[in-house]
Amino acid sequence: MVDFTGKDILDGAQFTREELAHVLDVAEDMRKRLEKERSLDLMKGYVLGALFFEPSTRTRLSFETAMHRLGGSVVGFASAGTSSSAKGESLADTIRNVDQYVDVIAMRHPQIGSARVAAEAAESPVINGGDGAGQHPTQALLDLFTVRSERGHIDGNTIVLCGDLKYGRTVHAGAELYKHYDCKLIFVAPESLKMPPEITARLREHGANVEETTDLEAAMAGADVLYMTRIQKERFDDPAEYQRLKGSYVLTREMVERINPDLTVLHPLPRVDEITTDVDALPGAAYFRQARNGVYARMALIALVTGRI
Ligand code: NCD
């Protein structure tokens, strides 16, 4: 029996295949319910603390939208500068305080491991909305949901993860989810931005079929899903290194039409220049539908960890 009540959502590696199936099914149910009504009263009286110490558009707004559509309400902040961390308060103290006010916490913070620190400080469940270059499990879950809704199934797909696999937290979390499925994974990155070897090793130990290459066009040829990512400028110590690597991979409409017109193209967004805007009108360009799916996935997670579903 899958039961998420009281659990923290901290990283992609924490899920079993059975748990993933349950989250996706609940998210699908949320989608169906929102087709009939604008909001539910499942979480009336419940409060979400949305603590964003790092910039965010989609993650913060979709968490907030999710809670509102569940019938609950939201408190929080959108930058570290407006919270008491600007006065020198420790993360644990900030969390311990917010924990007095709310029923569930969603947090984004620039430090790897910060979500775990928050989870230890809080009684309420903590959902990691991104901890530096670490993990971003809610994005990975909505990505998985999107693969299922765009392709009809997850098993059997060849999935290409391309771009900044070293610092990209969405792909770190995503790879840990895909390993539970019968998928072929192809990692495409510049040599210096490869997937952390400990993640690749863990996937292979788990029996996952993983290939690594620098050749995007070759990888696209036999793929079902291409997941593009942004080079994570804010994680580079050396700005010259970022300048050198930005623009490493740019997906164009011409490439999709020539190499693989059936390709489903995903991106966690924001995009900088890694997908040209002429791709947007292709039927397989699913990144804006993917953003919408973030609301359903986050509704599911909030309702599950608070034991409301
Ligand atoms: C991602 C993130 O913040 O890690 N964005 C998101 O949550 N949709 C990807 C990124 O910033 O490149």
Coordinates of N, CA and C in Angstrom, one line a residue, residues 145-155 157-158 223-225 260-265 284:
F145 N 4.9 12.6 -15.8 CA 3.5 12.7 -16.1 C 3.3 13.1 -17.6
T146 N 4.1 14.1 -18.0 CA 4.0 14.6 -19.4 C 4.4 13.5 -20.4
V147 N 5.5 12.8 -20.1 CA 5.9 11.7 -21.0 C 4.7 10.7 -21.2
R148 N 4.1 10.4 -20.1 CA 2.9 9.4 -20.1 C 1.8 10.0 -20.9
S149 N 1.5 11.3 -20.7 CA 0.3 11.8 -21.4 C 0.6 12.1 -22.8
E150 N 1.8 12.5 -23.2 CA 2.1 12.8 -24.6 C 2.3 11.5 -25.4
R151 N 3.0 10.4 -24.8 CA 3.3 9.2 -25.5 C 2.3 8.1 -25.3
G152 N 1.5 8.2 -24.2 CA 0.5 7.2 -23.9 C 1.0 6.2 -22.9
H153 N 2.4 6.1 -22.7 CA 3.0 5.1 -21.8 C 4.4 5.6 -21.6
I154 N 5.0 5.0 -20.5 CA 6.4 5.4 -20.2 C 7.4 4.3 -20.7
D155 N 7.1 3.0 -20.3 CA 7.9 1.9 -20.8 C 8.1 1.9 -22.3
N157 N 10.0 3.8 -24.2 CA 10.5 5.0 -24.8 C 12.0 5.1 -24.8
T158 N 12.5 5.7 -25.8 CA 13.9 6.1 -25.8 C 13.9 7.6 -25.5
A223 N 15.0 8.5 -31.2 CA 14.3 8.8 -29.9 C 12.8 9.0 -30.0
D224 N 12.2 8.9 -28.8 CA 10.8 9.2 -28.7 C 10.6 10.6 -28.0
V225 N 11.5 10.8 -27.0 CA 11.4 12.1 -26.2 C 12.7 12.7 -26.2
N260 N 13.6 13.7 -37.1 CA 12.6 12.9 -36.4 C 11.3 13.7 -36.1
P261 N 10.5 13.8 -37.1 CA 9.3 14.6 -37.0 C 8.3 14.1 -35.9
D262 N 8.4 12.9 -35.4 CA 7.5 12.4 -34.4 C 8.0 12.6 -33.0
L263 N 9.1 13.3 -32.9 CA 9.7 13.5 -31.6 C 8.9 14.4 -30.6
T264 N 8.8 13.9 -29.4 CA 8.2 14.8 -28.3 C 9.3 15.6 -27.7
V265 N 9.1 16.9 -27.7 CA 10.2 17.8 -27.2 C 9.7 18.4 -25.9
G284 N 4.7 18.1 -31.7 CA 5.5 17.4 -30.6 C 6.1 18.3 -29.6

